[in-house]
Every structure is written in structure tokens, then in C-alpha cells.
XYZ file of C-alpha atoms in Angstrom:
541
model
C 78.404 101.369 67.843
C 82.431 102.723 67.300
C 80.848 106.112 66.037
C 78.870 106.074 69.629
C 81.437 104.426 72.292
C 84.396 107.287 70.577
C 81.964 110.354 70.948
C 81.300 109.440 74.547
C 85.012 109.018 75.271
C 84.892 112.450 73.374
C 82.847 113.682 75.834
C 84.304 112.522 79.470
C 87.166 114.450 77.897
C 84.993 117.882 77.356
C 84.485 120.045 80.960
C 81.751 120.613 81.989
C 80.781 116.698 81.867
C 77.693 116.059 81.316
C 75.256 116.236 83.641
C 72.510 113.299 83.026
C 72.517 111.049 84.895
C 73.259 106.571 84.431
C 69.809 103.941 84.805
C 68.735 103.657 87.858
C 65.215 103.780 89.436
C 62.870 106.468 88.748
C 63.160 109.446 91.831
C 61.627 112.722 92.077
C 63.345 114.819 89.653
C 65.409 116.913 91.302
C 65.194 120.961 92.851
C 67.310 123.255 90.479
C 70.651 123.423 92.275
C 71.489 127.140 92.819
C 74.942 128.913 91.155
C 77.841 129.885 93.315
C 80.753 132.113 91.671
C 83.691 131.732 95.238
C 83.186 135.618 94.804
C 79.095 134.815 95.838
C 81.084 132.347 98.215
C 83.736 134.435 99.678
C 80.213 137.354 100.533
C 78.438 135.059 102.390
C 81.667 133.955 104.409
C 82.030 137.719 105.490
C 78.748 137.832 106.427
C 77.607 134.394 108.591
C 80.900 133.259 109.321
C 80.485 132.753 113.186
C 84.474 132.498 114.141
C 84.569 136.074 112.243
C 81.077 136.904 114.757
C 82.987 136.714 117.452
C 86.439 137.645 116.418
C 84.533 141.477 115.487
C 82.714 141.484 119.657
C 86.683 140.012 120.628
C 86.988 143.426 118.591
C 85.188 145.560 120.361
C 85.749 144.357 123.074
C 89.563 145.584 123.121
C 88.127 149.828 121.958
C 85.698 149.317 124.454
C 88.790 148.797 126.368
C 90.756 151.279 125.746
C 88.200 154.049 126.357
C 88.339 152.153 129.721
C 91.475 152.918 130.020
C 91.293 156.919 129.758
C 89.179 156.242 132.563
C 92.356 158.105 134.990
C 92.155 161.281 133.303
C 88.324 162.103 133.718
C 87.943 164.318 135.891
C 86.734 163.903 139.804
C 83.562 166.613 140.877
C 82.771 166.568 144.422
C 80.681 168.123 146.419
C 79.849 168.033 150.251
C 77.434 169.857 152.309
C 76.025 169.524 155.962
C 74.867 171.041 159.540
C 76.783 171.034 162.337
C 75.669 171.925 165.869
C 78.094 171.378 168.845
C 79.543 171.978 172.325
C 82.447 170.842 172.856
C 83.875 170.320 175.882
C 86.336 172.302 176.390
C 89.711 172.523 180.275
C 90.586 176.183 179.972
C 90.301 179.382 181.908
C 89.637 180.894 178.265
C 86.608 178.671 177.303
C 84.542 181.372 176.060
C 81.585 180.437 177.454
C 78.966 182.440 178.426
C 78.326 182.678 183.003
C 76.861 179.694 183.538
C 77.396 177.345 180.382
C 79.456 174.702 180.402
C 81.214 174.996 177.122
C 80.395 177.040 174.418
C 78.278 176.047 171.283
C 77.980 176.187 167.767
C 76.632 175.505 164.880
C 76.530 176.266 161.158
C 75.920 175.121 157.678
C 78.757 174.521 155.515
C 79.494 173.186 151.825
C 82.636 172.710 150.124
C 82.998 171.558 146.497
C 86.582 170.380 144.352
C 87.315 169.121 140.962
C 90.291 166.783 140.340
C 92.085 165.130 137.270
C 95.284 163.644 136.564
C 97.055 164.972 133.746
C 99.333 164.182 131.064
C 102.593 164.063 132.842
C 101.816 162.248 135.650
C 100.916 165.116 138.459
C 97.752 166.302 138.761
C 95.766 169.249 140.628
C 92.989 169.820 142.217
C 90.138 172.786 142.130
C 88.587 173.773 145.990
C 85.883 176.022 146.939
C 84.223 176.192 150.042
C 81.546 178.781 151.884
C 80.758 178.797 155.956
C 78.146 180.131 158.441
C 78.595 179.468 161.747
C 76.718 181.401 164.743
C 78.364 180.694 168.374
C 77.825 181.760 172.311
C 81.666 181.683 172.867
C 82.582 185.519 173.677
C 85.611 184.910 172.395
C 85.026 184.795 168.667
C 84.766 188.241 167.075
C 82.588 187.404 164.279
C 78.960 184.952 165.360
C 77.354 185.083 162.541
C 80.903 184.517 161.020
C 81.018 183.662 156.745
C 84.757 182.551 155.423
C 84.836 180.804 152.158
C 87.833 180.231 150.238
C 89.539 179.458 146.848
C 92.065 177.513 146.096
C 94.363 175.533 143.519
C 97.117 172.062 144.294
C 99.595 170.571 142.264
C 101.879 167.949 142.534
C 103.618 166.563 140.606
C 106.910 163.945 140.801
C 110.958 164.576 139.597
C 111.036 161.644 139.436
C 108.908 158.234 139.056
C 105.558 158.591 137.506
C 107.242 161.160 135.408
C 107.623 158.770 131.790
C 105.887 156.493 132.704
C 102.884 155.754 136.118
C 100.223 152.600 135.537
C 97.518 155.039 134.011
C 99.970 155.643 131.101
C 101.623 151.949 131.119
C 96.980 150.526 130.653
C 97.218 153.165 127.668
C 99.756 151.718 125.921
C 98.845 148.658 126.649
C 94.906 149.113 125.400
C 96.284 150.370 122.754
C 98.818 147.742 121.324
C 95.744 144.721 122.576
C 93.316 146.549 120.027
C 96.716 146.473 116.883
C 96.356 142.732 118.292
C 92.718 142.893 118.058
C 93.277 143.802 114.619
C 95.755 141.174 113.926
C 93.770 138.302 115.178
C 90.996 139.442 113.571
C 92.691 140.233 110.132
C 94.397 136.342 110.842
C 90.714 134.722 110.879
C 88.839 136.470 108.182
C 92.722 135.173 106.112
C 91.874 131.728 107.105
C 88.353 132.517 106.573
C 88.485 132.297 103.128
C 91.332 130.330 102.396
C 89.239 127.526 104.095
C 86.069 128.458 102.211
C 88.337 128.377 98.764
C 89.782 125.478 99.516
C 85.976 123.696 100.542
C 84.524 125.490 96.974
C 87.391 123.535 95.339
C 86.432 120.861 96.083
C 83.150 120.270 96.011
C 84.323 121.189 92.578
C 86.246 118.211 92.198
C 83.413 116.210 93.946
C 81.104 117.065 91.073
C 83.626 116.775 88.296
C 83.960 113.133 90.251
C 80.155 111.966 89.858
C 79.958 113.709 86.268
C 83.602 111.403 84.865
C 81.614 108.560 86.741
C 77.927 109.080 85.472
C 79.581 109.049 81.808
C 81.189 105.323 83.102
C 77.978 104.576 83.854
C 76.803 106.132 80.302
C 79.332 103.831 78.714
C 79.343 100.622 80.378
C 75.658 100.754 79.550
C 76.637 101.353 75.515
C 78.586 98.547 76.311
C 76.685 96.271 76.943
C 74.304 96.771 74.891
C 76.725 96.219 72.289
C 77.489 92.860 73.735
C 74.253 92.221 73.362
C 73.436 93.037 69.519
C 76.422 91.004 69.093
C 75.408 87.529 71.078
C 71.603 88.171 69.237
C 73.346 88.557 65.949
C 75.606 85.270 67.082
C 78.967 86.497 66.901
C 79.556 86.821 70.952
C 78.389 84.145 73.080
C 76.510 84.573 76.046
C 77.908 84.870 78.472
C 80.171 87.393 77.053
C 77.285 89.733 78.745
C 78.459 88.700 81.797
C 81.220 91.380 82.036
C 80.013 94.272 80.735
C 76.788 93.884 83.665
C 78.860 93.573 86.156
C 80.807 96.329 85.233
C 77.500 98.723 85.295
C 77.130 97.296 88.007
C 80.328 98.119 89.561
C 81.131 101.993 88.181
C 76.765 102.912 89.758
C 78.185 101.399 92.453
C 81.020 103.849 92.379
C 78.790 106.235 91.483
C 76.386 106.267 94.683
C 80.230 107.073 96.189
C 80.814 109.572 94.871
C 77.763 110.970 95.089
C 78.075 110.453 98.671
C 81.399 112.184 98.926
C 79.962 115.688 96.662
C 77.125 115.345 99.730
C 79.591 115.777 102.020
C 81.839 118.622 100.419
C 78.463 120.782 100.150
C 77.716 120.260 103.074
C 81.966 121.184 104.734
C 81.575 124.501 101.774
C 77.978 124.935 104.043
C 78.867 124.846 107.149
C 81.464 127.550 106.208
C 78.236 130.285 103.828
C 75.964 129.445 106.890
C 74.917 131.296 109.795
C 72.705 128.726 111.200
C 70.739 126.178 110.304
C 67.697 127.494 110.419
C 69.316 129.301 107.456
C 66.573 127.552 103.705
C 70.276 126.984 102.323
C 70.546 123.852 104.038
C 68.550 121.819 101.887
C 69.680 123.611 98.420
C 72.096 121.993 95.907
C 75.248 124.869 95.323
C 76.595 124.354 91.749
C 79.676 126.298 91.925
C 80.067 128.132 88.532
C 83.734 129.236 88.748
C 85.757 126.319 86.721
C 89.322 125.243 88.543
C 91.114 126.190 84.815
C 93.891 128.970 85.117
C 96.705 130.283 84.286
C 99.611 128.853 86.505
C 102.175 131.284 87.630
C 105.609 131.951 88.611
C 106.611 133.403 91.876
C 109.859 135.019 93.942
C 109.898 132.556 97.033
C 112.757 135.455 98.531
C 110.385 137.799 97.906
C 107.231 135.618 99.054
C 108.797 135.385 102.299
C 109.452 139.055 102.401
C 105.960 140.017 101.458
C 104.790 137.955 104.581
C 107.204 138.812 107.062
C 105.162 142.226 107.003
C 102.058 141.036 105.605
C 101.590 137.822 108.241
C 98.907 138.904 110.378
C 100.637 136.284 113.296
C 104.063 137.889 112.298
C 102.056 141.139 114.309
C 100.711 140.039 116.611
C 103.964 138.244 118.080
C 105.637 141.752 117.792
C 102.649 143.505 119.700
C 103.262 140.736 122.367
C 106.252 141.765 122.100
C 105.628 146.399 122.457
C 104.014 145.177 125.839
C 106.361 143.276 126.566
C 109.040 146.258 126.106
C 105.993 148.386 128.305
C 105.774 146.260 131.129
C 110.366 146.711 131.205
C 110.368 150.602 130.935
C 106.837 150.505 134.117
C 109.391 147.973 135.933
C 112.160 150.190 135.550
C 109.744 153.146 136.845
C 109.343 151.721 139.663
C 113.279 152.034 140.980
C 113.792 155.266 141.096
C 113.074 157.181 144.070
C 109.352 159.599 144.502
C 110.093 162.526 144.437
C 107.575 164.772 143.550
C 107.127 169.133 142.907
C 103.516 170.238 145.636
C 102.104 173.738 144.873
C 99.182 175.393 146.918
C 97.593 178.161 146.413
C 94.347 179.327 147.958
C 92.818 182.380 148.909
C 89.982 182.860 151.874
C 87.570 184.549 153.404
C 85.896 185.808 156.619
C 82.896 188.156 156.723
C 80.562 188.913 159.356
C 78.923 190.720 162.089
C 80.049 191.583 165.809
C 79.421 188.610 167.797
C 76.547 189.406 170.697
C 77.936 187.155 173.516
C 81.439 189.704 173.628
C 82.279 190.599 175.974
C 80.259 194.545 177.015
C 83.583 195.946 176.926
C 84.760 198.369 174.892
C 88.305 197.444 175.312
C 89.701 193.499 175.986
C 93.024 193.345 176.623
C 93.694 196.803 175.665
C 92.397 195.840 172.265
C 89.032 197.306 170.885
C 86.017 195.237 170.311
C 85.253 196.503 167.147
C 84.448 194.270 163.581
C 86.938 195.536 160.220
C 85.062 197.211 157.768
C 86.709 194.601 155.474
C 85.116 191.372 157.620
C 81.803 193.819 158.440
C 79.176 191.898 155.951
C 77.932 188.623 155.248
C 78.668 186.427 152.855
C 79.314 187.958 150.015
C 82.209 190.611 151.767
C 83.408 187.265 152.850
C 84.030 186.137 148.815
C 84.852 189.884 148.416
C 87.810 189.378 150.850
C 88.920 186.671 148.844
C 88.228 188.796 145.697
C 91.093 191.337 147.398
C 93.110 188.338 148.558
C 93.538 190.245 151.874
C 93.835 187.008 153.411
C 96.969 184.311 150.482
C 98.496 181.107 150.940
C 101.053 180.696 148.974
C 103.557 177.035 150.004
C 105.912 175.383 147.592
C 107.723 172.231 148.538
C 109.720 168.279 147.526
C 108.280 165.306 148.210
C 110.471 162.551 149.170
C 109.858 159.040 149.217
C 112.749 156.171 148.980
C 112.036 152.009 149.170
C 114.740 151.040 151.491
C 115.165 147.569 149.394
C 113.012 147.850 147.286
C 112.567 144.916 146.531
C 109.033 144.417 145.115
C 110.544 146.667 142.131
C 113.621 145.096 141.397
C 111.770 141.278 141.074
C 109.868 142.551 138.518
C 112.246 144.587 136.446
C 114.161 140.882 136.553
C 110.211 138.912 135.358
C 109.578 141.706 132.808
C 112.794 141.459 130.828
C 112.506 137.745 131.078
C 108.699 137.291 129.624
C 110.261 140.547 127.053
C 113.435 137.909 125.855
C 110.961 134.636 125.657
C 109.116 137.525 123.545
C 111.628 137.752 121.519
C 111.733 134.439 121.105
C 108.521 133.203 120.326
C 108.777 136.761 117.156
C 111.823 134.572 116.110
C 110.134 131.511 116.458
C 107.133 132.973 114.307
C 108.905 134.387 110.964
C 110.795 130.621 111.284
C 107.677 129.597 110.839
C 105.969 131.798 108.239
C 109.036 130.992 105.863
C 108.574 126.911 106.258
C 105.188 128.137 105.351
C 106.064 130.276 102.277
C 108.467 127.348 101.680
C 105.353 124.623 101.401
C 103.341 126.587 99.951
C 105.794 127.729 97.404
C 107.045 123.826 96.629
C 103.278 122.789 96.784
C 101.971 125.100 94.103
C 104.851 124.151 92.141
C 104.711 120.719 91.871
C 100.433 121.146 91.161
C 101.783 122.866 88.109
C 104.014 119.606 86.700
C 100.665 116.962 87.792
C 98.331 119.490 85.330
C 100.687 118.978 82.484
C 101.532 115.253 83.587
C 97.440 115.011 83.924
C 96.488 116.724 80.591
C 99.266 114.532 79.010
C 97.794 110.751 80.359
C 94.148 111.790 79.817
C 95.090 112.194 75.681
C 97.037 109.419 76.510
C 93.999 107.632 77.306
C 91.960 108.883 74.922
C 93.848 106.902 72.055
C 93.800 104.146 73.955
C 90.352 103.491 74.377
C 90.408 105.196 70.733
C 92.064 102.416 69.315
C 90.279 99.738 71.123
C 87.045 99.938 70.173
C 88.478 100.447 66.694
C 89.629 95.980 68.045
C 86.465 95.364 69.381
C 85.084 96.734 66.696
C 86.576 94.345 63.833
C 86.716 91.291 66.085
C 90.455 91.803 67.282
C 89.550 92.766 71.125
C 87.396 91.881 74.260
C 85.386 93.162 76.333
C 88.316 93.504 79.215
C 89.938 95.179 77.197
C 87.555 98.405 76.431
C 85.827 97.712 79.683
C 90.069 98.904 81.240
C 90.548 101.167 78.287
C 87.259 103.281 79.605
C 88.685 102.969 83.428
C 91.932 104.483 82.387
C 90.682 107.658 80.297
C 88.076 107.531 83.519
C 90.729 107.407 85.854
C 92.955 110.262 83.306
C 90.364 112.364 83.774
C 90.373 112.439 87.343
C 93.309 112.603 88.012
C 93.372 115.956 85.260
C 90.302 117.466 87.364
C 92.643 116.233 90.889
C 95.469 118.944 89.388
C 93.863 121.487 87.837
C 91.431 121.631 92.041
C 94.541 120.532 94.069
C 96.491 124.294 91.961
C 92.944 126.246 92.650
C 94.129 125.457 96.480
C 97.854 125.519 96.167
C 97.324 129.023 94.792
C 94.722 129.560 97.453
C 97.983 128.375 100.166
C 100.152 130.002 98.290
C 98.374 133.717 98.910
C 97.434 133.494 102.599
C 101.349 132.104 102.679
C 102.942 135.268 101.586
C 100.076 137.685 103.326
C 99.025 138.714 100.312
C 95.451 136.733 100.485
C 93.116 139.314 101.649
C 95.082 141.990 98.914
C 94.421 140.507 95.966
C 90.940 139.325 97.132
C 90.086 142.849 97.569
C 88.645 142.231 100.688
C 88.476 145.798 104.209
C 89.163 145.079 107.407
C 88.119 148.776 108.166
C 90.009 150.587 111.167
C 86.736 150.259 114.149
C 86.102 146.494 112.243
C 82.569 146.787 112.218
C 82.950 144.787 109.005
C 84.672 143.384 106.624
C 83.824 143.722 102.910
C 84.599 142.132 100.337
C 85.031 143.899 96.334
C 84.162 141.412 92.971
C 88.137 140.902 91.734
C 87.895 138.093 88.532
């Protein structure tokens, strides 16, 4: 019996511990569990986690906002066409009305097309063309029908305000920074998700080992009960001695049931991170972590970890992006203080052609001028366009347009606000750096403490093993009692649980340190593409 008890004690110390169930009422066999490695758990979370899915959609919104910010540079095409028939009242001796008519009348068709665009320099350019056919009974008109046409270009270029930045360029710069901030936000969410998954995974590993230890202690208590029964039967122990192992057996069973509940709760928390919705069949299956918590201890350089964190933490990237956006606002507000001085220029070629107005005076001359249509203008619409190509009616202009607000209080107020907001953003960057540095220091402290706990837990477990072995030997020769044997068993179980907690806490501390120093995603080989359509995790050891 001593050898069997010792074997059970040694089995208690071996990891993974036996998974056999303690004596209990018959129950249906549990379905086979689903083996789950930490890599698989991370991959499932990255594919299904709803927080990451929301961040992906937010990233797409920001990407679309950047596309929208380019909209002011889209050329605008405009086309107008109309027919007009009108008689205009005239109070003039030279109204041109035919005899007996109150006023001359006209009808005609006209069309105009233009295309304009905003230039990267803040200026605007517009190309336009027009064509018209007019028919009139005004005898003062030389041509009827008359065909007019034009082709021109207009340019307006800011020289002071809007030269370096304008509303369109400000919107584009802000949208680009928003995209960078969205990428940092997605990276932060992914890192937090991975860290949460790893913590939940190791919590489940610890919970399952807790169940295994509790089950082993129930087995030891059951053996102690049987051993006591045997001694009572041969008369070496009184019948009352059976009470203590029986009571201890039931207490340990209660602890086992509570431990199994905690294991199921830990499993549900992990599933919550891994599964997309409540219809996933994995909700009804048991997860069996396959990665052991034992791992090599690492040495960290605090100064280097803080430096890496300041370079890699997405929270700092978000804060710096917010500061860059405030810089854009300050530049824009300063530009509003400048007078608006624009260079305006235009050049147009116009055309005109037609036939002699049939209502024109029949006399060959009017006021000494012969009534004839110049050869260059005689013809239809084609001739009108011909006069454009011949540059017969050019129109060129160039000048300056100046606009100066007298007090410009609105722009001055905007600048004060922009500078104050930038100062706030700068303070937030400093504050975030301090928080990150504290997180790194805490993570290093936790990691060092967890490593020390592992050594202490292993030593405590070895000592508890020795004590139990010695107590069993004393019990075997009648020098000890059930109380001391059961106490040593409890001590060994607690030592095993403490060692498991130390191992899994060290794993979680490693995760927290990697997240705090901004290296978690790199260590886990998780890539976030620039367009962020998906987050991929590669296999790792």
C-alpha cells in the first residue's frame, strides 16, 4: 500500500497529470475534445473576432474617406443647350424694328460646354466652348441668320492665401493621417486580441491542470480510505478512524466539482474570443489545449524594451498621428491670415459668320457705309468656326484680384484654437509615452517575479513530495495517522497547483511583456497588410 500511495503521489507531480475521473455516480461518456494549440487559437481569433471585424470595417471607411477627399480634383463637365424666341421692348429711335412692329424679335439656338478642374497648386482652370444660331428681324443687324462660336480658357491661381494649403489639400492630408491612425488602431486591436487569447489559453491550461490535480487528490483520498478499512478489518485501527478519510474524500470531491466549473468557465471565455457567433458547433465541444506551459526563462533589457515600445506601440502611433493632424490645422489657420491675392488670366477666340439680313435697308449704303457681308464672315457655322482658327476675334486678359478682410477676427480665432488643440495633442503624446514606459516597467517586474515564483514553486513541490513519502512510510509502520497523511497529500496538491500557477503566470507575463514592448505581433509572425483586408498569422514554434 505504501508503494501504491507513493506511485500516486509521483503521478500527481508528473505533467500532464492523469485525467481519470474520481469515483462518482455513473454518467454518460463525455464526447472527445477538440485539440487546440495556441497557434490555432490565435488564428481562429484573428479570423472570427468581432472586435477585429469592426476595426477592419472602420479601416475601410477611412480608406473611402481618403478617396472622397480627392473629389475636389475631379474635373467637372457642364453642357447647356437652349432654344429662345423673344421680343424685347425698346425705347430708342434705333430699335431696329421693322416698319409697323413695336420691337424687333429674335429666335435662336445656343449651346455651351465647359470643363473645369481644381489644380494641385490651389488654382482653377476652365476650358469652354460655345455655339449659337440667331435669326432676327432687326434691320440694324448685319447677319441673319448669324452663327457665333467661341473657344477659351480661364485660369485663377492664388498667390498668397490658398497657395500652400487650401480646404481640398487640408482634407486630403487629414484623410491620409486618419488612414494611418486607422491602421494603428487596427494593429492595437489585433495585439490586444492576441494577448487576450493567450491569457485565456493559459488560464484554461491552468484550470485543466487544476482539475487533474484535484482528481488525483480524490484518488489518493480514496486509496487512504481503502487502506484504513483494511487496517480496521485486521484490528490495527479502531472503526472511528474511517471517518477522517471519508470526510476528506468528500471534501476533495467538492473541490473537484468547483474546479471543473472553473475550467468550464475558462473554456467559455476562450471560446468567446475564438468564435464568431452563437451558432458555431464548437460551443458544444470541449477544448483540449495541447501546448504545455513549461518554457525557457528569458532575460530582458528594460531600456531596450522601452525604446522598442516607443517605436512600435500603436497607441503612440495614434497619438503622434493626432498631433500631425493638429499641425495641419495650424498650417491651415495660418494660411487664412494671409490676404487673398489671385492671378487671373484668360484667353478666348471667338467666331462669327452668317448671311446678309433680309430686313436690312435696301439702300446700298447706310451712313456712307456699304451694306455688305465681309468675305471672311460670309457662310454658315463652319465659317464661324473658321474665323476662330484664323484668330480673327481674339480676347486676352491678365490681372490680379485682391481681397483683404479688414479685421479677420475669424481667422485669428481659428489660429488660437488650432494652436491650443495642437498643444493638447502634444501633451497627450508625452502622457502616452509615460504610460507606455510604466506598462513596460510593470511587465518586466511581473516577468521577473513570475520567474522567481517558478523556482520557488518547484522547490516547494519537491519538498512536499519528500514530506508525503516520509509520512506514508511512518503511517505504514504505525507511527503516523490519517490526519498527517491526508495533510501531506493536501500540501503536495497545493504545491502542484502553485507550480502550475507559476508556470502559466510566467507565460501570461511573457505575453504582457511582448504587448507592452510592442513586439507581440512580430514575435507571433502576424502580418497586417497595408490595405488591411485581413490579418494573417503564420505558424511559429
